[in-house]
Amino acid sequence: MTNRLILDTDGGIDDAQALLLLIANGRPPDAITTVFGNVELEAATRNILATLAVVGADIPVHAGTAEPLAQALVHAKHVHGEDGLGGAPRPATTADLAGSDAVGFLMSAFGEAAAAGERVDLLTIGPLTNLALALEGAPGIIDGIGRLTIMGGTVYGRGNVTPAAEFNVFADPEAAAIVLRAAIDIVMVPWEPCLTHFLPGSEIDRLFDAVAEGPPKDFSWALVQHARKTDIARGHGDRFRFIDPLAAAVVIEPGIVTASLQASVDVALAPGITRGMTVVDPSGRLGTPAVTLVERAKIDRLAAFYAASIAYR
Ligand SMILES: [Ca+2]
């Protein structure tokens, strides 16, 4: 039997795409927690509620942490637009929040699972602040956490925000360090494979041609167009890169991973050019528990999941 699933997200463009991917491909989250990141917490939460409303999905959303543990707030509006969704058309009404204490929710969800001898899976596609606070507040929840899939960090040391650091880790390195030092079954989807798994713009156009008109199509179209324009402007060419959706796909179908690395991973916390870098150590000398780092996945399956996500209504 498949474990229940919680999605922890910072409400950007690829977060919305990842959520639709999960819903359309048979692994809808049982609950969603939000966190600051691509945009501020309030906007991230609003974006997730809008995404759910577009496809009429009824999933409880708990707003979470608004700031990193130990540093100043950063964001990525230059990538995701001022509203975090690239100006995508929003539904007139959205559901109310289920709660405003995501950390408390995670502590009870995993705590209750642990007490019942069960485990709940977690997919994080934003900074790791909510989970870090839950682990600090209630260390026993570790027994209720199943597989933790993290979009974040790097595997070959090539970051995006800085030469060394990927955004989700850079946005709260102390939180990422707490999580990576915990004895949890972790699958990391690092930044570099997110660059090498993409669909050409012409293929995106072809997929959308086959989708029936309506608000869900308009929403997904606006998301992918913003992502394509951002990539073109940065000289990457016309393509849609799987970032958070790659991590969602790994949760939907673990067998899509065709190459991966087992290694200890820790986070560089000192100020300077390596702050927020994930140090990857296949030899295990770092001493942190071994995690699986995804390197390659089946692109045809990714394309099929994405096609299903844009056609879902
Ligand atoms: Ca994200």
PDB file of N, CA and C in Angstrom, residues 7-10 14-15 18 35 38 80 122-128 148-155 158-160 165-171 176 179-180 186-195 241-251 278 292-294:
ATOM      1  N   LEU A   7       2.776  17.435   0.750  1.00  0.00           N
ATOM      2  CA  LEU A   7       3.601  18.282  -0.118  1.00  0.00           C
ATOM      3  C   LEU A   7       3.926  19.574   0.614  1.00  0.00           C
ATOM      4  N   ASP A   8       5.209  19.929   0.675  1.00  0.00           N
ATOM      5  CA  ASP A   8       5.641  21.186   1.293  1.00  0.00           C
ATOM      6  C   ASP A   8       6.206  22.068   0.180  1.00  0.00           C
ATOM      7  N   THR A   9       5.642  23.269   0.002  1.00  0.00           N
ATOM      8  CA  THR A   9       5.917  24.034  -1.221  1.00  0.00           C
ATOM      9  C   THR A   9       6.017  25.531  -0.975  1.00  0.00           C
ATOM     10  N   ASP A  10       6.829  26.199  -1.833  1.00  0.00           N
ATOM     11  CA  ASP A  10       6.963  27.645  -1.730  1.00  0.00           C
ATOM     12  C   ASP A  10       6.230  28.377  -2.857  1.00  0.00           C
ATOM     13  N   ASP A  14       6.970  26.426 -10.917  1.00  0.00           N
ATOM     14  CA  ASP A  14       7.189  24.978 -11.030  1.00  0.00           C
ATOM     15  C   ASP A  14       6.556  24.226  -9.860  1.00  0.00           C
ATOM     16  N   ASP A  15       6.268  24.918  -8.758  1.00  0.00           N
ATOM     17  CA  ASP A  15       5.512  24.292  -7.661  1.00  0.00           C
ATOM     18  C   ASP A  15       4.080  24.000  -8.118  1.00  0.00           C
ATOM     19  N   ALA A  18       4.216  21.141 -10.441  1.00  0.00           N
ATOM     20  CA  ALA A  18       4.445  19.884  -9.721  1.00  0.00           C
ATOM     21  C   ALA A  18       3.167  19.406  -9.039  1.00  0.00           C
ATOM     22  N   VAL A  35       5.495  27.464   2.580  1.00  0.00           N
ATOM     23  CA  VAL A  35       6.675  28.074   3.196  1.00  0.00           C
ATOM     24  C   VAL A  35       7.112  29.255   2.318  1.00  0.00           C
ATOM     25  N   ASN A  38      10.186  31.110  -3.163  1.00  0.00           N
ATOM     26  CA  ASN A  38      10.131  31.801  -4.454  1.00  0.00           C
ATOM     27  C   ASN A  38       9.483  33.171  -4.283  1.00  0.00           C
ATOM     28  N   HIS A  80      10.017  33.863 -11.038  1.00  0.00           N
ATOM     29  CA  HIS A  80       8.623  33.413 -10.958  1.00  0.00           C
ATOM     30  C   HIS A  80       7.601  34.531 -11.156  1.00  0.00           C
ATOM     31  N   LEU A 122       6.845  12.557   2.416  1.00  0.00           N
ATOM     32  CA  LEU A 122       6.871  14.017   2.296  1.00  0.00           C
ATOM     33  C   LEU A 122       7.671  14.390   1.057  1.00  0.00           C
ATOM     34  N   LEU A 123       7.125  15.316   0.294  1.00  0.00           N
ATOM     35  CA  LEU A 123       7.844  15.897  -0.847  1.00  0.00           C
ATOM     36  C   LEU A 123       8.042  17.372  -0.564  1.00  0.00           C
ATOM     37  N   THR A 124       9.296  17.820  -0.489  1.00  0.00           N
ATOM     38  CA  THR A 124       9.558  19.249  -0.266  1.00  0.00           C
ATOM     39  C   THR A 124      10.110  19.857  -1.545  1.00  0.00           C
ATOM     40  N   ILE A 125       9.485  20.955  -1.982  1.00  0.00           N
ATOM     41  CA  ILE A 125       9.936  21.639  -3.198  1.00  0.00           C
ATOM     42  C   ILE A 125      10.178  23.127  -2.915  1.00  0.00           C
ATOM     43  N   GLY A 126      10.463  23.423  -1.651  1.00  0.00           N
ATOM     44  CA  GLY A 126      10.842  24.779  -1.239  1.00  0.00           C
ATOM     45  C   GLY A 126      11.907  24.666  -0.165  1.00  0.00           C
ATOM     46  N   PRO A 127      12.258  25.780   0.489  1.00  0.00           N
ATOM     47  CA  PRO A 127      13.191  25.720   1.619  1.00  0.00           C
ATOM     48  C   PRO A 127      12.683  24.742   2.686  1.00  0.00           C
ATOM     49  N   LEU A 128      13.610  24.161   3.452  1.00  0.00           N
ATOM     50  CA  LEU A 128      13.265  23.053   4.344  1.00  0.00           C
ATOM     51  C   LEU A 128      12.888  23.496   5.762  1.00  0.00           C
ATOM     52  N   LEU A 148      11.296  10.771   2.227  1.00  0.00           N
ATOM     53  CA  LEU A 148      11.352  12.232   2.053  1.00  0.00           C
ATOM     54  C   LEU A 148      12.035  12.522   0.727  1.00  0.00           C
ATOM     55  N   THR A 149      11.305  13.104  -0.202  1.00  0.00           N
ATOM     56  CA  THR A 149      11.885  13.498  -1.492  1.00  0.00           C
ATOM     57  C   THR A 149      12.087  15.010  -1.468  1.00  0.00           C
ATOM     58  N   ILE A 150      13.306  15.431  -1.748  1.00  0.00           N
ATOM     59  CA  ILE A 150      13.680  16.846  -1.658  1.00  0.00           C
ATOM     60  C   ILE A 150      14.119  17.348  -3.024  1.00  0.00           C
ATOM     61  N   MET A 151      13.419  18.363  -3.573  1.00  0.00           N
ATOM     62  CA  MET A 151      14.037  19.094  -4.682  1.00  0.00           C
ATOM     63  C   MET A 151      14.911  20.145  -4.035  1.00  0.00           C
ATOM     64  N   GLY A 152      16.229  19.993  -4.224  1.00  0.00           N
ATOM     65  CA  GLY A 152      17.121  20.961  -3.621  1.00  0.00           C
ATOM     66  C   GLY A 152      18.553  20.487  -3.637  1.00  0.00           C
ATOM     67  N   GLY A 153      19.457  21.426  -3.483  1.00  0.00           N
ATOM     68  CA  GLY A 153      20.877  21.115  -3.431  1.00  0.00           C
ATOM     69  C   GLY A 153      21.445  20.837  -4.815  1.00  0.00           C
ATOM     70  N   THR A 154      22.711  20.468  -4.826  1.00  0.00           N
ATOM     71  CA  THR A 154      23.371  20.104  -6.077  1.00  0.00           C
ATOM     72  C   THR A 154      24.047  18.755  -5.876  1.00  0.00           C
ATOM     73  N   VAL A 155      24.336  18.057  -6.975  1.00  0.00           N
ATOM     74  CA  VAL A 155      25.060  16.790  -6.877  1.00  0.00           C
ATOM     75  C   VAL A 155      26.493  16.936  -7.370  1.00  0.00           C
ATOM     76  N   ARG A 158      27.304  22.495  -8.732  1.00  0.00           N
ATOM     77  CA  ARG A 158      27.005  23.648  -9.587  1.00  0.00           C
ATOM     78  C   ARG A 158      25.642  24.217  -9.233  1.00  0.00           C
ATOM     79  N   GLY A 159      25.630  25.374  -8.575  1.00  0.00           N
ATOM     80  CA  GLY A 159      24.390  25.948  -8.068  1.00  0.00           C
ATOM     81  C   GLY A 159      23.682  26.837  -9.063  1.00  0.00           C
ATOM     82  N   ASN A 160      22.583  27.442  -8.611  1.00  0.00           N
ATOM     83  CA  ASN A 160      21.889  28.413  -9.457  1.00  0.00           C
ATOM     84  C   ASN A 160      21.907  29.820  -8.843  1.00  0.00           C
ATOM     85  N   ALA A 165      25.561  27.211  -4.728  1.00  0.00           N
ATOM     86  CA  ALA A 165      24.344  26.890  -3.965  1.00  0.00           C
ATOM     87  C   ALA A 165      23.075  26.939  -4.815  1.00  0.00           C
ATOM     88  N   GLU A 166      22.201  25.972  -4.541  1.00  0.00           N
ATOM     89  CA  GLU A 166      20.876  25.899  -5.172  1.00  0.00           C
ATOM     90  C   GLU A 166      19.884  26.661  -4.289  1.00  0.00           C
ATOM     91  N   PHE A 167      18.836  27.210  -4.896  1.00  0.00           N
ATOM     92  CA  PHE A 167      17.941  28.139  -4.196  1.00  0.00           C
ATOM     93  C   PHE A 167      17.332  27.579  -2.908  1.00  0.00           C
ATOM     94  N   ASN A 168      16.708  26.396  -2.958  1.00  0.00           N
ATOM     95  CA  ASN A 168      15.969  25.904  -1.787  1.00  0.00           C
ATOM     96  C   ASN A 168      16.870  25.711  -0.564  1.00  0.00           C
ATOM     97  N   VAL A 169      18.132  25.338  -0.815  1.00  0.00           N
ATOM     98  CA  VAL A 169      19.079  25.183   0.295  1.00  0.00           C
ATOM     99  C   VAL A 169      19.644  26.550   0.690  1.00  0.00           C
ATOM    100  N   PHE A 170      19.964  27.369  -0.319  1.00  0.00           N
ATOM    101  CA  PHE A 170      20.514  28.705  -0.064  1.00  0.00           C
ATOM    102  C   PHE A 170      19.539  29.561   0.738  1.00  0.00           C
ATOM    103  N   ALA A 171      18.226  29.354   0.513  1.00  0.00           N
ATOM    104  CA  ALA A 171      17.208  30.182   1.187  1.00  0.00           C
ATOM    105  C   ALA A 171      17.129  29.898   2.680  1.00  0.00           C
ATOM    106  N   ALA A 176      18.191  23.132   6.002  1.00  0.00           N
ATOM    107  CA  ALA A 176      18.591  21.987   5.173  1.00  0.00           C
ATOM    108  C   ALA A 176      19.578  21.097   5.928  1.00  0.00           C
ATOM    109  N   VAL A 179      17.819  18.798   8.377  1.00  0.00           N
ATOM    110  CA  VAL A 179      17.108  17.695   7.708  1.00  0.00           C
ATOM    111  C   VAL A 179      18.097  16.642   7.202  1.00  0.00           C
ATOM    112  N   LEU A 180      19.199  17.102   6.582  1.00  0.00           N
ATOM    113  CA  LEU A 180      20.140  16.148   5.986  1.00  0.00           C
ATOM    114  C   LEU A 180      20.949  15.390   7.032  1.00  0.00           C
ATOM    115  N   ILE A 186      15.945   9.531   2.489  1.00  0.00           N
ATOM    116  CA  ILE A 186      15.883  10.746   1.660  1.00  0.00           C
ATOM    117  C   ILE A 186      16.282  10.467   0.212  1.00  0.00           C
ATOM    118  N   VAL A 187      15.461  10.962  -0.704  1.00  0.00           N
ATOM    119  CA  VAL A 187      15.819  11.020  -2.124  1.00  0.00           C
ATOM    120  C   VAL A 187      15.940  12.490  -2.505  1.00  0.00           C
ATOM    121  N   MET A 188      17.132  12.889  -2.943  1.00  0.00           N
ATOM    122  CA  MET A 188      17.327  14.280  -3.374  1.00  0.00           C
ATOM    123  C   MET A 188      17.239  14.375  -4.884  1.00  0.00           C
ATOM    124  N   VAL A 189      16.495  15.370  -5.338  1.00  0.00           N
ATOM    125  CA  VAL A 189      16.480  15.705  -6.762  1.00  0.00           C
ATOM    126  C   VAL A 189      17.238  17.029  -6.882  1.00  0.00           C
ATOM    127  N   PRO A 190      18.543  16.944  -7.187  1.00  0.00           N
ATOM    128  CA  PRO A 190      19.382  18.134  -7.167  1.00  0.00           C
ATOM    129  C   PRO A 190      19.165  19.005  -8.411  1.00  0.00           C
ATOM    130  N   TRP A 191      19.800  20.163  -8.408  1.00  0.00           N
ATOM    131  CA  TRP A 191      19.602  21.151  -9.453  1.00  0.00           C
ATOM    132  C   TRP A 191      20.082  20.671 -10.831  1.00  0.00           C
ATOM    133  N   GLU A 192      21.259  20.042 -10.898  1.00  0.00           N
ATOM    134  CA  GLU A 192      21.826  19.751 -12.220  1.00  0.00           C
ATOM    135  C   GLU A 192      20.936  18.855 -13.083  1.00  0.00           C
ATOM    136  N   PRO A 193      20.353  17.750 -12.559  1.00  0.00           N
ATOM    137  CA  PRO A 193      19.450  16.977 -13.426  1.00  0.00           C
ATOM    138  C   PRO A 193      18.203  17.759 -13.839  1.00  0.00           C
ATOM    139  N   CYS A 194      17.841  18.784 -13.056  1.00  0.00           N
ATOM    140  CA  CYS A 194      16.698  19.614 -13.465  1.00  0.00           C
ATOM    141  C   CYS A 194      17.026  20.391 -14.739  1.00  0.00           C
ATOM    142  N   LEU A 195      18.325  20.624 -14.971  1.00  0.00           N
ATOM    143  CA  LEU A 195      18.740  21.326 -16.195  1.00  0.00           C
ATOM    144  C   LEU A 195      18.730  20.424 -17.407  1.00  0.00           C
ATOM    145  N   ARG A 241      12.025  23.208 -18.672  1.00  0.00           N
ATOM    146  CA  ARG A 241      12.839  22.323 -17.840  1.00  0.00           C
ATOM    147  C   ARG A 241      12.020  21.807 -16.663  1.00  0.00           C
ATOM    148  N   PHE A 242      12.153  20.517 -16.392  1.00  0.00           N
ATOM    149  CA  PHE A 242      11.484  19.909 -15.241  1.00  0.00           C
ATOM    150  C   PHE A 242      12.302  20.241 -13.988  1.00  0.00           C
ATOM    151  N   ILE A 243      11.738  21.029 -13.108  1.00  0.00           N
ATOM    152  CA  ILE A 243      12.458  21.327 -11.858  1.00  0.00           C
ATOM    153  C   ILE A 243      11.637  20.684 -10.736  1.00  0.00           C
ATOM    154  N   ASP A 244      10.757  21.431 -10.064  1.00  0.00           N
ATOM    155  CA  ASP A 244       9.906  20.759  -9.072  1.00  0.00           C
ATOM    156  C   ASP A 244       9.100  19.606  -9.685  1.00  0.00           C
ATOM    157  N   PRO A 245       8.636  19.716 -10.938  1.00  0.00           N
ATOM    158  CA  PRO A 245       7.925  18.568 -11.523  1.00  0.00           C
ATOM    159  C   PRO A 245       8.787  17.304 -11.634  1.00  0.00           C
ATOM    160  N   LEU A 246      10.114  17.450 -11.750  1.00  0.00           N
ATOM    161  CA  LEU A 246      10.968  16.255 -11.775  1.00  0.00           C
ATOM    162  C   LEU A 246      10.885  15.533 -10.425  1.00  0.00           C
ATOM    163  N   ALA A 247      10.909  16.305  -9.349  1.00  0.00           N
ATOM    164  CA  ALA A 247      10.808  15.689  -8.020  1.00  0.00           C
ATOM    165  C   ALA A 247       9.432  15.048  -7.824  1.00  0.00           C
ATOM    166  N   ALA A 248       8.385  15.720  -8.328  1.00  0.00           N
ATOM    167  CA  ALA A 248       7.036  15.142  -8.231  1.00  0.00           C
ATOM    168  C   ALA A 248       6.964  13.828  -9.005  1.00  0.00           C
ATOM    169  N   ALA A 249       7.593  13.804 -10.173  1.00  0.00           N
ATOM    170  CA  ALA A 249       7.567  12.589 -10.998  1.00  0.00           C
ATOM    171  C   ALA A 249       8.276  11.426 -10.307  1.00  0.00           C
ATOM    172  N   VAL A 250       9.348  11.731  -9.597  1.00  0.00           N
ATOM    173  CA  VAL A 250      10.081  10.685  -8.866  1.00  0.00           C
ATOM    174  C   VAL A 250       9.213  10.106  -7.745  1.00  0.00           C
ATOM    175  N   VAL A 251       8.352  10.942  -7.162  1.00  0.00           N
ATOM    176  CA  VAL A 251       7.414  10.452  -6.137  1.00  0.00           C
ATOM    177  C   VAL A 251       6.317   9.602  -6.777  1.00  0.00           C
ATOM    178  N   THR A 278      25.630  22.164  -0.986  1.00  0.00           N
ATOM    179  CA  THR A 278      25.529  20.798  -0.482  1.00  0.00           C
ATOM    180  C   THR A 278      26.817  20.060  -0.843  1.00  0.00           C
ATOM    181  N   THR A 292      19.935   9.172  -1.388  1.00  0.00           N
ATOM    182  CA  THR A 292      19.993   8.876  -2.815  1.00  0.00           C
ATOM    183  C   THR A 292      19.882  10.189  -3.588  1.00  0.00           C
ATOM    184  N   LEU A 293      20.839  10.464  -4.468  1.00  0.00           N
ATOM    185  CA  LEU A 293      20.781  11.667  -5.300  1.00  0.00           C
ATOM    186  C   LEU A 293      20.448  11.263  -6.736  1.00  0.00           C
ATOM    187  N   VAL A 294      19.339  11.772  -7.239  1.00  0.00           N
ATOM    188  CA  VAL A 294      18.899  11.423  -8.591  1.00  0.00           C
ATOM    189  C   VAL A 294      19.804  12.112  -9.609  1.00  0.00           C
TER     190      VAL A 294
END
